Amino acid sequence: MLAVSYSAPRSTPVLGAWRDPVCPEDGVVVRVGATGLCRSDWHAWMGHDPVPLPHVPGHELAGTVQAVGAEVDRWAVGDRVTVPFVCGCGRCRSCEAGDTHVCPQQTQPGFTGPGSFAERVAVHAADTNLVRLPDNLDFVTAASLGCRLATAYRAVVTHGRLGAGQWLVVHGCGGVGLSAVLVGVALGARVVAVDVSTEAVARASELGATATVLDADPVAAIREVTGGGAHVSMDAVGDPGTAVASVRSLRRRGRHVQVGLLLGNRATPPLPMDLVVAQELSVHGSHGMPAHQYPEMLQLVADGRLDPSLLVGRVIDLAQAPAALVAMSQPATTAGMTVVRLD
Ligand SMILES: [Zn+2]
Ligand SMILES: [Zn+2]
């Protein structure tokens, strides 16, 4: 089959022949219909997040089941599916409790094994991890579901417990940040979008953000706009300064949700724990979303309250994917998700 791969960090990715995936006994092979390009793919390519080499990136995928392992009960050839970027093993205590997204034996196509910048990709523990796509959701739009939208949904809804009329601050309007704006608006919240890029905050406004802050030191402006701080604030960047600013953006009893990855020497931001105690703030980490939680998010889509197609920016083909991955080293010139369409 054809796949995009690279042999070393920062080496030029190439489109070429790659071995066909073997169908796991408990898994499936998915024929990829579309796959998104995520900042995490770029982090892996840069070497920030080690992956086995040579490597096929890609984890925001949607497609059709092409082969089914003998141990799989719930899925058949031809099913239209997506998959969370974290796949649980389906067997351990975490998975039994429904917490497949933090499974200690997790697999991640595009990180722990070959990903979806390819014609086909293997997914383990299919009964645990596959998500059925509504018939009317095209693959390009559905490519937003595996990583950015699901991550934003769980962060805002499950951890943030954001209610209608409340204030949500989103620090960083990249893929997951703009997804959080969309989720906040869908819930009837008032959203403040923060970024240093004019294009990014402009896109957040188009998606329904109530206010935008274009400032590297945004806390005072946020507290002003929200009348004393937000109910929920998210660091969608993954930067110590942003994490601190997010906590300082909160009103009393507010919830900070850390979504941006704090890798390497960014791992221990100096959060103001004095405020956390005195104001009963809470600090949450959020890491994807388990497959069993997807139906509630897809219900918002079915109801017309959440439109993931608004996240899609440029649609390209597999031959253009190597250049698109490398181009993430430069500042983005357009907001929105780059999607590789294969079907
Ligand atoms: Zn597990
Ligand atoms: Zn991702």
Short mmCIF file of C-alpha atoms and ligand atoms in Angstrom, two decimals, residues 88-96 99-100 103-106, ligand 1:
data_model
loop_
_atom_site.label_atom_id
_atom_site.label_comp_id
_atom_site.label_asym_id
_atom_site.label_seq_id
_atom_site.Cartn_x
_atom_site.Cartn_y
_atom_site.Cartn_z
CA GLY A 88 -7.27 1.07 25.33
CA CYS A 89 -6.15 -2.55 25.53
CA GLY A 90 -9.70 -3.57 26.44
CA ARG A 91 -8.49 -5.98 29.13
CA CYS A 92 -6.96 -4.09 32.06
CA ARG A 93 -8.52 -2.56 35.16
CA SER A 94 -8.56 0.94 33.62
CA CYS A 95 -10.36 -0.33 30.52
CA GLU A 96 -12.83 -2.34 32.61
CA ASP A 99 -11.08 4.67 31.31
CA THR A 100 -9.63 3.37 28.06
CA CYS A 103 -4.99 2.66 29.69
CA PRO A 104 -1.42 1.78 30.74
CA GLN A 105 -1.16 -0.61 27.75
CA GLN A 106 -2.68 1.89 25.32
ZN ZN B 1 -6.40 -1.27 29.14
#
